[in-house]
Amino acid sequence: MDSQIKHIHQQLVDQQITCTALVQEKLNLLQENTHNTVNSLLDKTALALAVKVDTKIKNGEKIGLLEGIPFGVKDVYMLQGTNTTASSNLLKNYKSPFTATAIQKLLDAGAIPIVKENCDSFGHGSSSENTIFGAVKNALNPALVAGGSSGGSAVNVAKNFTIFSIGGDTGGSIRQPAGYNKIYGLKPTYGRISRYGLMAYASSTDCVGPLAKSIEDIRIILNVMSGKDAKDQTSITSKEIDEKAISNNTVKTIGYFKNFIESDAIDADVKADFLTSIEKIKATGIKVKALDFFKSDILVSTYYTLAMAETASNLSRLDGTNYGNRIEAENLIETYAVTRSENFSEETKRRIVGGNQVLSQGFSDEIYLKGLALRDQISTNFDKDFKEVDIILSPVTPSAPPKIGESLKDPHAMYLSDAYTVGFSLAQLPTLTIPQGTVTGLQITAAKNNEEIILKFANFLKETI
């Protein structure tokens, strides 16, 4: 699909449509939808911004490429004056006092936020079922999960309720729902986009990223949001990606992990489709190399050890004193306990308890420090791999999306569904989901700060598989 952003921009400039009519159309679709993608509509603000865009056009003023383009925001981002709930009971009435840097950059470019989107509470989940707003339903089959935690963002894009959406990816939370709903979803290099104003889950792997229906739209949004931010010390300076730079493929060698494909966990259809894609790539003259990597259960256990430890620390501030829905009890300690136990979801409580355990005396040396050491080994392994190959290709998930309700019955199975995404998160690498190659798409991964080569190869695969 060609760029929706460019197509709509031209329609606005040529006055074939008005921005007000466009925004109202999307608001109506969001209002009527039955996929549980909406936490709150930003109708008044959105329509007021749309009027300003229409006025500029009528006055003959130029508008920017993103100006007037309606987009969605996962409900873990601060957007001043809006409810920012993280799909949790604890923050159901919380209003943002400021705006996240990534969202502000889009606002500065003229894009119009129209919806705060449903997600797993605090990003804790891989299905978008752990939410007070009801499980998000898959765009292609509403009996199936939408994926998570950015499920509402992915479905809104897939159903054309938004032109693009901004999700958050900690261990696969953009890439997996993008795959489940057959769209593009990018987890950039860690730090390429500022995390300031994103509610922290696991600070060492949290990434801001776009979901869209075309590679070109991903490129446009990435360029706008990227850059060093004084408010985020982990943010980095990055080079803008030119449209012409991603038109011609320069990839000579790709790799894939043997153990991902030989695993007992992978569905036969996913395995067969992936190997078919590999053969099609080989037929173009590109060299394919089978790589050795850590077993998927080691990746999952390492990721969840560190992620749970970090979320236990990050969420310790949410006790009803400064933030959230306070429940009074007999004394202060009981008030903290009741507020947290009554307001956090079962999955969030599970992760906090697990995180506090691995950080506790007697466990931290044996478990947490071992997890840190394994993360370093994983990064070193990737450094070695990218000396041999330009790109690593992998399935997004080992199986098709499950039915709604199944993941809640088996949290362990939900964690294992992240087996093919968390390794790239631990190494802080850029990874793009494309809606081709298997039932839940393919992941294209490159070395740090190499988003350009990923987008090049995605364009190449669009015509190849």
Tab-separated table of C-alpha atoms in Angstrom:
chain	number	residue	atom	x	y	z
A	1	MET	CA	0.000	0.000	0.000
A	2	ASP	CA	1.243	3.468	-0.872
A	3	SER	CA	1.607	6.104	1.806
A	4	GLN	CA	-1.750	7.024	3.335
A	5	ILE	CA	-0.144	10.107	4.845
A	6	LYS	CA	0.960	11.435	1.443
A	7	HIS	CA	-2.364	10.542	-0.190
A	8	ILE	CA	-4.426	12.348	2.441
A	9	HIS	CA	-2.028	15.295	2.462
A	10	GLN	CA	-2.553	15.757	-1.262
A	11	GLN	CA	-6.332	15.483	-0.884
A	12	LEU	CA	-6.246	18.203	1.763
A	13	VAL	CA	-3.998	20.469	-0.310
A	14	ASP	CA	-6.212	20.013	-3.397
A	15	GLN	CA	-9.293	20.658	-1.215
A	16	GLN	CA	-10.855	17.359	-2.268
A	17	ILE	CA	-11.635	16.793	1.405
A	18	THR	CA	-11.667	18.963	4.506
A	19	CYS	CA	-9.675	18.130	7.596
A	20	THR	CA	-12.810	18.564	9.709
A	21	ALA	CA	-14.704	15.975	7.653
A	22	LEU	CA	-11.750	13.570	7.782
A	23	VAL	CA	-11.384	13.816	11.562
A	24	GLN	CA	-15.135	13.519	12.112
A	25	GLU	CA	-15.250	10.418	9.913
A	26	LYS	CA	-12.521	8.739	11.989
A	27	LEU	CA	-14.159	9.786	15.265
A	28	ASN	CA	-17.441	8.250	14.097
A	29	LEU	CA	-15.705	4.985	13.209
A	30	LEU	CA	-14.002	4.877	16.589
A	31	GLN	CA	-17.261	5.650	18.380
A	32	GLU	CA	-19.123	2.887	16.550
A	33	ASN	CA	-16.427	0.194	16.621
A	34	THR	CA	-17.007	-3.029	18.581
A	35	HIS	CA	-13.344	-4.059	18.960
A	36	ASN	CA	-12.800	-2.317	22.336
A	37	THR	CA	-9.964	-0.189	20.991
A	38	VAL	CA	-10.997	3.113	22.603
A	39	ASN	CA	-10.238	4.295	26.135
A	40	SER	CA	-11.197	7.906	25.423
A	41	LEU	CA	-12.026	9.977	22.351
A	42	LEU	CA	-10.310	13.338	21.977
A	43	ASP	CA	-13.134	14.729	19.867
A	44	LYS	CA	-13.285	18.363	21.012
A	45	THR	CA	-9.542	18.914	20.784
A	46	ALA	CA	-9.257	17.041	17.492
A	47	LEU	CA	-12.053	18.948	15.782
A	48	ALA	CA	-10.684	22.297	17.004
A	49	LEU	CA	-7.284	21.441	15.506
A	50	ALA	CA	-8.954	20.318	12.272
A	51	VAL	CA	-10.679	23.691	11.890
A	52	LYS	CA	-7.309	25.440	12.152
A	53	VAL	CA	-5.895	23.236	9.364
A	54	ASP	CA	-8.899	23.957	7.121
A	55	THR	CA	-8.505	27.698	7.751
A	56	LYS	CA	-4.838	27.605	6.734
A	57	ILE	CA	-5.673	25.780	3.512
A	58	LYS	CA	-8.493	28.216	2.650
A	59	ASN	CA	-6.110	31.117	3.227
A	60	GLY	CA	-3.643	29.634	0.761
A	61	GLU	CA	-1.055	28.788	3.400
A	62	LYS	CA	1.171	25.741	3.027
A	63	ILE	CA	0.641	22.820	5.355
A	64	GLY	CA	3.209	20.242	6.441
A	65	LEU	CA	3.079	16.591	5.419
A	66	LEU	CA	1.645	15.451	8.766
A	67	GLU	CA	-0.564	18.482	9.274
A	68	GLY	CA	-4.186	17.415	9.691
A	69	ILE	CA	-3.395	13.676	9.768
A	70	PRO	CA	-5.436	11.911	12.518
A	71	PHE	CA	-3.547	9.436	14.709
A	72	GLY	CA	-4.020	7.301	17.818
A	73	VAL	CA	-2.033	7.245	21.059
A	74	LYS	CA	-1.598	4.172	23.223
A	75	ASP	CA	-2.977	5.059	26.642
A	76	VAL	CA	0.404	4.959	28.375
A	77	TYR	CA	1.559	8.296	26.930
A	78	MET	CA	1.116	11.656	28.601
A	79	LEU	CA	-0.965	14.065	26.539
A	80	GLN	CA	-1.710	17.186	28.535
A	81	GLY	CA	-5.303	17.496	29.695
A	82	THR	CA	-6.346	13.990	28.606
A	83	ASN	CA	-7.114	10.963	30.758
A	84	THR	CA	-4.035	8.749	30.823
A	85	THR	CA	-5.188	5.535	32.451
A	86	ALA	CA	-2.706	2.860	31.327
A	87	SER	CA	-5.947	0.826	31.067
A	88	SER	CA	-5.776	0.411	34.851
A	89	ASN	CA	-8.226	0.897	37.667
A	90	LEU	CA	-5.570	2.723	39.666
A	91	LEU	CA	-5.262	5.561	37.117
A	92	LYS	CA	-8.779	5.538	35.679
A	93	ASN	CA	-9.301	9.213	36.618
A	94	TYR	CA	-5.734	10.460	36.123
A	95	LYS	CA	-5.217	13.454	33.800
A	96	SER	CA	-1.880	14.157	32.144
A	97	PRO	CA	-0.220	17.362	33.389
A	98	PHE	CA	2.203	17.422	30.432
A	99	THR	CA	2.809	15.868	27.011
A	100	ALA	CA	5.317	13.157	26.104
A	101	THR	CA	8.181	14.342	23.898
A	102	ALA	CA	7.380	11.928	21.039
A	103	ILE	CA	3.728	12.992	20.991
A	104	GLN	CA	4.680	16.679	21.223
A	105	LYS	CA	6.873	16.310	18.138
A	106	LEU	CA	3.896	14.956	16.219
A	107	LEU	CA	1.726	17.806	17.480
A	108	ASP	CA	4.387	20.284	16.417
A	109	ALA	CA	4.290	18.721	12.940
A	110	GLY	CA	0.519	19.290	12.859
A	111	ALA	CA	-0.710	15.719	13.317
A	112	ILE	CA	-4.028	15.442	15.188
A	113	PRO	CA	-4.471	12.976	18.088
A	114	ILE	CA	-8.029	11.622	18.097
A	115	VAL	CA	-8.028	8.701	20.537
A	116	LYS	CA	-6.285	7.240	23.592
A	117	GLU	CA	-6.064	3.542	22.808
A	118	ASN	CA	-6.803	0.402	24.833
A	119	CYS	CA	-3.865	-1.778	25.880
A	120	ASP	CA	-2.744	-4.260	28.507
A	121	SER	CA	-2.652	-2.463	31.842
A	122	PHE	CA	0.761	-0.764	32.251
A	123	GLY	CA	1.901	-2.777	29.197
A	124	HIS	CA	1.669	-6.022	31.176
A	125	GLY	CA	0.503	-8.606	28.671
A	126	SER	CA	0.741	-10.001	25.171
A	127	SER	CA	-2.958	-10.042	24.310
A	128	SER	CA	-4.578	-6.719	25.361
A	129	GLU	CA	-6.936	-8.616	27.657
A	130	ASN	CA	-5.490	-7.276	30.932
A	131	THR	CA	-7.477	-4.043	30.761
A	132	ILE	CA	-10.413	-2.465	32.589
A	133	PHE	CA	-11.934	-1.488	29.231
A	134	GLY	CA	-12.484	-5.051	27.988
A	135	ALA	CA	-10.335	-7.257	25.764
A	136	VAL	CA	-9.319	-5.740	22.435
A	137	LYS	CA	-10.617	-7.883	19.558
A	138	ASN	CA	-8.467	-8.852	16.585
A	139	ALA	CA	-9.091	-6.779	13.441
A	140	LEU	CA	-9.262	-9.853	11.193
A	141	ASN	CA	-11.173	-12.196	13.515
A	142	PRO	CA	-12.876	-10.710	16.600
A	143	ALA	CA	-12.876	-14.096	18.340
A	144	LEU	CA	-9.076	-13.883	18.568
A	145	VAL	CA	-6.858	-11.648	20.690
A	146	ALA	CA	-5.443	-8.486	19.153
A	147	GLY	CA	-2.007	-9.069	20.628
A	148	GLY	CA	-0.392	-6.845	23.162
A	149	SER	CA	0.273	-4.730	24.817
A	150	SER	CA	-0.391	-2.232	21.967
A	151	GLY	CA	-3.457	-4.125	20.763
A	152	GLY	CA	-5.812	-1.157	20.489
A	153	SER	CA	-3.232	0.792	18.501
A	154	ALA	CA	-2.726	-2.066	16.033
A	155	VAL	CA	-6.437	-2.725	15.509
A	156	ASN	CA	-7.238	0.961	14.974
A	157	VAL	CA	-4.662	1.102	12.176
A	158	ALA	CA	-5.736	-2.210	10.658
A	159	LYS	CA	-9.415	-1.148	10.626
A	160	ASN	CA	-8.578	2.339	9.228
A	161	PHE	CA	-9.898	4.049	12.359
A	162	THR	CA	-6.589	5.954	12.550
A	163	ILE	CA	-4.037	6.690	9.824
A	164	PHE	CA	-1.264	5.645	12.191
A	165	SER	CA	-0.877	4.992	15.892
A	166	ILE	CA	1.904	5.315	18.440
A	167	GLY	CA	2.513	2.195	20.495
A	168	GLY	CA	5.103	1.183	23.042
A	169	ASP	CA	7.386	-1.847	22.760
A	170	THR	CA	9.181	-3.372	25.749
A	171	GLY	CA	9.478	-7.007	24.719
A	172	GLY	CA	7.420	-7.118	21.523
A	173	SER	CA	4.391	-4.971	22.323
A	174	ILE	CA	4.375	-3.196	18.954
A	175	ARG	CA	5.718	-6.014	16.788
A	176	GLN	CA	3.458	-8.816	18.012
A	177	PRO	CA	0.093	-6.996	17.675
A	178	ALA	CA	1.248	-5.633	14.309
A	179	GLY	CA	1.785	-9.233	13.222
A	180	TYR	CA	-1.534	-10.422	14.642
A	181	ASN	CA	-3.379	-7.679	12.713
A	182	LYS	CA	-1.345	-7.733	9.478
A	183	ILE	CA	0.193	-4.241	9.541
A	184	TYR	CA	3.673	-2.733	9.957
A	185	GLY	CA	5.058	-2.063	13.416
A	186	LEU	CA	8.530	-0.736	14.285
A	187	LYS	CA	10.536	-1.002	17.481
A	188	PRO	CA	13.380	1.443	16.831
A	189	THR	CA	16.869	1.318	18.302
A	190	TYR	CA	16.612	1.931	22.040
A	191	GLY	CA	16.918	5.677	22.644
A	192	ARG	CA	16.254	6.792	19.073
A	193	ILE	CA	12.907	8.209	20.230
A	194	SER	CA	12.659	9.853	23.653
A	195	ARG	CA	10.830	7.913	26.354
A	196	TYR	CA	9.982	11.061	28.295
A	197	GLY	CA	6.260	10.994	29.053
A	198	LEU	CA	5.871	7.257	28.444
A	199	MET	CA	4.775	5.406	31.578
A	200	ALA	CA	7.744	3.199	32.401
A	201	TYR	CA	7.384	-0.575	32.349
A	202	ALA	CA	10.989	-1.798	31.984
A	203	SER	CA	13.171	1.249	31.488
A	204	SER	CA	16.096	-0.559	29.846
A	205	THR	CA	13.978	-1.915	26.971
A	206	ASP	CA	10.986	0.458	26.658
A	207	CYS	CA	10.760	1.932	23.144
A	208	VAL	CA	8.378	4.366	21.448
A	209	GLY	CA	7.354	3.299	17.961
A	210	PRO	CA	4.824	3.695	15.126
A	211	LEU	CA	2.232	1.325	13.669
A	212	ALA	CA	1.023	2.000	10.124
A	213	LYS	CA	-0.104	0.363	6.888
A	214	SER	CA	2.932	1.215	4.784
A	215	ILE	CA	6.718	1.306	5.034
A	216	GLU	CA	6.759	4.899	3.822
A	217	ASP	CA	4.405	6.003	6.595
A	218	ILE	CA	6.649	4.269	9.152
A	219	ARG	CA	9.624	6.211	7.744
A	220	ILE	CA	7.811	9.560	7.878
A	221	ILE	CA	6.649	9.107	11.472
A	222	LEU	CA	10.025	7.768	12.629
A	223	ASN	CA	11.846	10.804	11.253
A	224	VAL	CA	9.503	13.217	13.036
A	225	MET	CA	9.728	11.525	16.445
A	226	SER	CA	13.470	10.705	16.475
A	227	GLY	CA	16.154	12.767	18.148
A	228	LYS	CA	18.075	13.641	21.270
A	229	ASP	CA	15.948	14.928	24.159
A	230	ALA	CA	17.366	16.789	27.160
A	231	LYS	CA	14.562	15.286	29.244
A	232	ASP	CA	15.682	11.705	28.495
A	233	GLN	CA	19.345	10.918	29.132
A	234	THR	CA	19.059	7.603	27.276
A	235	SER	CA	17.966	9.308	24.046
A	236	ILE	CA	20.412	9.474	21.145
A	237	THR	CA	21.073	11.575	18.061
A	238	SER	CA	20.116	9.824	14.831
A	239	LYS	CA	20.301	10.489	11.119
A	240	GLU	CA	17.127	11.261	9.167
A	241	ILE	CA	16.161	8.545	6.687
A	242	ASP	CA	15.594	9.810	3.140
A	243	GLU	CA	12.832	8.329	0.985
A	244	LYS	CA	15.209	7.589	-1.893
A	245	ALA	CA	17.626	5.813	0.458
A	246	ILE	CA	15.161	2.993	1.125
A	247	SER	CA	14.113	2.398	-2.483
A	248	ASN	CA	17.021	0.156	-3.543
A	249	ASN	CA	17.966	-2.961	-1.588
A	250	THR	CA	21.622	-3.239	-0.575
A	251	VAL	CA	21.307	-6.350	1.614
A	252	LYS	CA	23.677	-9.113	0.475
A	253	THR	CA	23.431	-11.608	3.339
A	254	ILE	CA	20.698	-12.441	5.816
A	255	GLY	CA	20.664	-14.761	8.794
A	256	TYR	CA	18.060	-16.687	10.736
A	257	PHE	CA	18.220	-18.565	14.017
A	258	LYS	CA	18.156	-22.331	13.633
A	259	ASN	CA	16.805	-22.931	17.120
A	260	PHE	CA	13.782	-20.675	16.472
A	261	ILE	CA	12.813	-22.842	13.496
A	262	GLU	CA	13.744	-26.203	15.022
A	263	SER	CA	11.945	-25.481	18.299
A	264	ASP	CA	9.102	-27.770	19.398
A	265	ALA	CA	7.090	-24.611	20.197
A	266	ILE	CA	6.734	-23.411	16.598
A	267	ASP	CA	3.581	-24.336	14.685
A	268	ALA	CA	4.144	-26.461	11.597
A	269	ASP	CA	2.468	-23.861	9.361
A	270	VAL	CA	4.588	-20.988	10.702
A	271	LYS	CA	7.742	-23.048	10.196
A	272	ALA	CA	6.792	-24.077	6.655
A	273	ASP	CA	5.840	-20.532	5.652
A	274	PHE	CA	9.050	-19.102	7.094
A	275	LEU	CA	11.226	-21.619	5.244
A	276	THR	CA	9.309	-20.894	2.024
A	277	SER	CA	10.110	-17.202	2.471
A	278	ILE	CA	13.781	-18.070	2.972
A	279	GLU	CA	13.830	-20.019	-0.292
A	280	LYS	CA	12.244	-17.112	-2.178
A	281	ILE	CA	14.925	-14.784	-0.811
A	282	LYS	CA	17.677	-17.231	-1.789
A	283	ALA	CA	16.277	-17.306	-5.309
A	284	THR	CA	17.074	-13.588	-5.681
A	285	GLY	CA	20.778	-14.253	-5.098
A	286	ILE	CA	20.916	-13.109	-1.483
A	287	LYS	CA	23.012	-15.383	0.722
A	288	VAL	CA	21.251	-16.969	3.693
A	289	LYS	CA	23.127	-18.101	6.786
A	290	ALA	CA	21.758	-20.249	9.620
A	291	LEU	CA	22.860	-18.779	12.959
A	292	ASP	CA	23.205	-20.225	16.442
A	293	PHE	CA	21.510	-18.382	19.265
A	294	PHE	CA	20.294	-18.763	22.826
A	295	LYS	CA	17.378	-21.123	23.364
A	296	SER	CA	14.037	-19.326	23.391
A	297	ASP	CA	13.279	-20.365	26.990
A	298	ILE	CA	16.529	-18.681	28.109
A	299	LEU	CA	15.541	-15.496	26.259
A	300	VAL	CA	12.080	-15.461	27.832
A	301	SER	CA	13.330	-16.142	31.365
A	302	THR	CA	16.085	-13.519	31.060
A	303	TYR	CA	13.700	-10.903	29.720
A	304	TYR	CA	11.002	-11.482	32.332
A	305	THR	CA	13.538	-11.576	35.177
A	306	LEU	CA	14.788	-8.110	34.244
A	307	ALA	CA	11.442	-6.680	33.117
A	308	MET	CA	9.650	-7.760	36.288
A	309	ALA	CA	12.432	-6.321	38.453
A	310	GLU	CA	12.254	-2.992	36.650
A	311	THR	CA	8.457	-2.775	36.707
A	312	ALA	CA	8.377	-3.567	40.430
A	313	SER	CA	10.677	-0.592	40.937
A	314	ASN	CA	8.888	1.709	38.480
A	315	LEU	CA	5.406	1.043	39.873
A	316	SER	CA	6.423	1.436	43.512
A	317	ARG	CA	5.420	5.125	43.273
A	318	LEU	CA	1.796	4.184	42.560
A	319	ASP	CA	0.370	3.814	46.060
A	320	GLY	CA	-2.546	6.250	46.010
A	321	THR	CA	-0.619	9.037	47.754
A	322	ASN	CA	0.585	11.123	44.820
A	323	TYR	CA	-1.063	9.207	41.989
A	324	GLY	CA	-4.103	7.081	41.565
A	325	ASN	CA	-7.324	5.855	43.073
A	326	ARG	CA	-6.644	5.824	46.844
A	327	ILE	CA	-8.579	3.413	49.051
A	328	GLU	CA	-8.488	4.384	52.718
A	329	ALA	CA	-7.876	1.724	55.383
A	330	GLU	CA	-7.179	1.603	59.126
A	331	ASN	CA	-3.606	2.893	58.858
A	332	LEU	CA	-1.120	4.091	56.254
A	333	ILE	CA	0.465	0.700	55.581
A	334	GLU	CA	-2.956	-0.912	55.148
A	335	THR	CA	-4.004	1.958	52.868
A	336	TYR	CA	-0.995	1.300	50.617
A	337	ALA	CA	-1.680	-2.433	50.594
A	338	VAL	CA	-5.408	-2.190	49.862
A	339	THR	CA	-4.947	0.548	47.236
A	340	ARG	CA	-2.441	-1.541	45.302
A	341	SER	CA	-4.094	-4.934	45.727
A	342	GLU	CA	-7.537	-3.671	44.731
A	343	ASN	CA	-6.452	-1.458	41.839
A	344	PHE	CA	-3.731	-3.456	40.069
A	345	SER	CA	-4.683	-6.238	37.650
A	346	GLU	CA	-3.767	-9.828	38.437
A	347	GLU	CA	-1.053	-9.737	35.770
A	348	THR	CA	0.431	-6.518	37.132
A	349	LYS	CA	0.466	-7.946	40.659
A	350	ARG	CA	2.094	-11.111	39.346
A	351	ARG	CA	4.895	-9.064	37.768
A	352	ILE	CA	5.403	-6.836	40.801
A	353	VAL	CA	5.631	-9.828	43.148
A	354	GLY	CA	8.023	-11.600	40.767
A	355	GLY	CA	10.138	-8.481	40.410
A	356	ASN	CA	10.381	-7.886	44.137
A	357	GLN	CA	11.395	-11.491	44.650
A	358	VAL	CA	14.288	-11.416	42.179
A	359	LEU	CA	15.491	-8.150	43.725
A	360	SER	CA	15.236	-9.385	47.302
A	361	GLN	CA	18.156	-10.387	49.513
A	362	GLY	CA	19.181	-13.954	48.828
A	363	PHE	CA	17.772	-13.933	45.296
A	364	SER	CA	19.307	-10.890	43.601
A	365	ASP	CA	22.793	-12.392	43.221
A	366	GLU	CA	21.491	-15.730	42.005
A	367	ILE	CA	18.736	-14.502	39.695
A	368	TYR	CA	18.860	-10.771	38.894
A	369	LEU	CA	22.629	-10.438	38.437
A	370	LYS	CA	22.638	-13.623	36.366
A	371	GLY	CA	19.954	-12.038	34.155
A	372	LEU	CA	22.139	-8.959	33.655
A	373	ALA	CA	25.090	-11.156	32.695
A	374	LEU	CA	22.975	-13.101	30.202
A	375	ARG	CA	21.756	-9.842	28.661
A	376	ASP	CA	25.373	-8.846	28.049
A	377	GLN	CA	26.062	-12.235	26.455
A	378	ILE	CA	23.001	-11.842	24.198
A	379	SER	CA	24.223	-8.424	23.021
A	380	THR	CA	27.710	-9.817	22.387
A	381	ASN	CA	26.202	-12.654	20.357
A	382	PHE	CA	24.347	-10.150	18.185
A	383	ASP	CA	27.519	-8.103	17.649
A	384	LYS	CA	29.159	-11.256	16.313
A	385	ASP	CA	26.183	-12.109	14.091
A	386	PHE	CA	26.073	-8.682	12.468
A	387	LYS	CA	29.693	-9.050	11.383
A	388	GLU	CA	28.501	-11.977	9.251
A	389	VAL	CA	25.054	-10.849	8.049
A	390	ASP	CA	23.319	-7.570	7.184
A	391	ILE	CA	19.879	-8.562	8.455
A	392	ILE	CA	18.354	-11.190	10.745
A	393	LEU	CA	14.970	-12.505	9.667
A	394	SER	CA	12.634	-14.312	12.056
A	395	PRO	CA	8.987	-15.161	12.653
A	396	VAL	CA	7.226	-12.662	14.917
A	397	THR	CA	5.557	-15.381	16.987
A	398	PRO	CA	5.769	-19.188	17.072
A	399	SER	CA	2.017	-19.560	16.465
A	400	ALA	CA	-1.175	-17.845	15.326
A	401	PRO	CA	-3.102	-15.583	17.732
A	402	PRO	CA	-5.095	-17.518	20.365
A	403	LYS	CA	-8.772	-17.128	21.133
A	404	ILE	CA	-9.785	-14.462	23.630
A	405	GLY	CA	-9.670	-15.949	27.126
A	406	GLU	CA	-7.018	-18.604	26.502
A	407	SER	CA	-4.058	-16.421	27.513
A	408	LEU	CA	-5.706	-15.447	30.784
A	409	LYS	CA	-6.005	-19.110	31.737
A	410	ASP	CA	-2.330	-19.798	31.033
A	411	PRO	CA	0.045	-16.879	31.770
A	412	HIS	CA	3.063	-19.111	31.109
A	413	ALA	CA	1.899	-19.723	27.541
A	414	MET	CA	1.457	-15.952	27.134
A	415	TYR	CA	5.058	-15.367	28.224
A	416	LEU	CA	6.307	-18.016	25.786
A	417	SER	CA	4.478	-16.274	22.917
A	418	ASP	CA	7.158	-13.558	23.284
A	419	ALA	CA	9.973	-16.028	22.598
A	420	TYR	CA	10.907	-14.544	19.203
A	421	THR	CA	10.666	-10.857	20.147
A	422	VAL	CA	12.336	-10.426	23.556
A	423	GLY	CA	15.908	-11.219	22.453
A	424	PHE	CA	15.986	-8.195	20.154
A	425	SER	CA	14.608	-6.059	22.985
A	426	LEU	CA	17.296	-7.197	25.420
A	427	ALA	CA	19.956	-6.166	22.876
A	428	GLN	CA	18.139	-2.853	22.178
A	429	LEU	CA	18.070	-3.510	18.418
A	430	PRO	CA	15.766	-1.992	15.778
A	431	THR	CA	13.164	-4.474	14.549
A	432	LEU	CA	10.272	-4.140	12.100
A	433	THR	CA	7.248	-6.417	11.736
A	434	ILE	CA	6.000	-6.775	8.160
A	435	PRO	CA	2.616	-8.347	7.303
A	436	GLN	CA	4.073	-11.064	5.054
A	437	GLY	CA	5.781	-14.439	5.212
A	438	THR	CA	3.834	-16.207	8.003
A	439	VAL	CA	0.374	-15.975	9.550
A	440	THR	CA	1.736	-13.302	11.940
A	441	GLY	CA	4.294	-11.786	9.589
A	442	LEU	CA	8.076	-11.568	9.776
A	443	GLN	CA	10.561	-9.558	11.823
A	444	ILE	CA	13.445	-7.746	10.141
A	445	THR	CA	16.251	-6.878	12.566
A	446	ALA	CA	19.519	-5.009	12.067
A	447	ALA	CA	22.377	-3.705	14.190
A	448	LYS	CA	21.770	-0.607	16.308
A	449	ASN	CA	20.940	2.615	14.439
A	450	ASN	CA	20.344	0.746	11.182
A	451	GLU	CA	16.638	1.440	10.668
A	452	GLU	CA	17.412	2.535	7.104
A	453	ILE	CA	18.593	-0.916	6.025
A	454	ILE	CA	15.543	-2.486	7.681
A	455	LEU	CA	13.177	-0.274	5.687
A	456	LYS	CA	15.143	-0.986	2.499
A	457	PHE	CA	14.821	-4.714	3.001
A	458	ALA	CA	11.133	-4.415	3.899
A	459	ASN	CA	10.512	-2.673	0.570
A	460	PHE	CA	12.448	-5.443	-1.170
A	461	LEU	CA	10.442	-8.193	0.545
A	462	LYS	CA	7.181	-6.513	-0.394
A	463	GLU	CA	7.879	-7.541	-3.993
A	464	THR	CA	9.709	-10.800	-3.218
A	465	ILE	CA	7.565	-12.919	-0.889
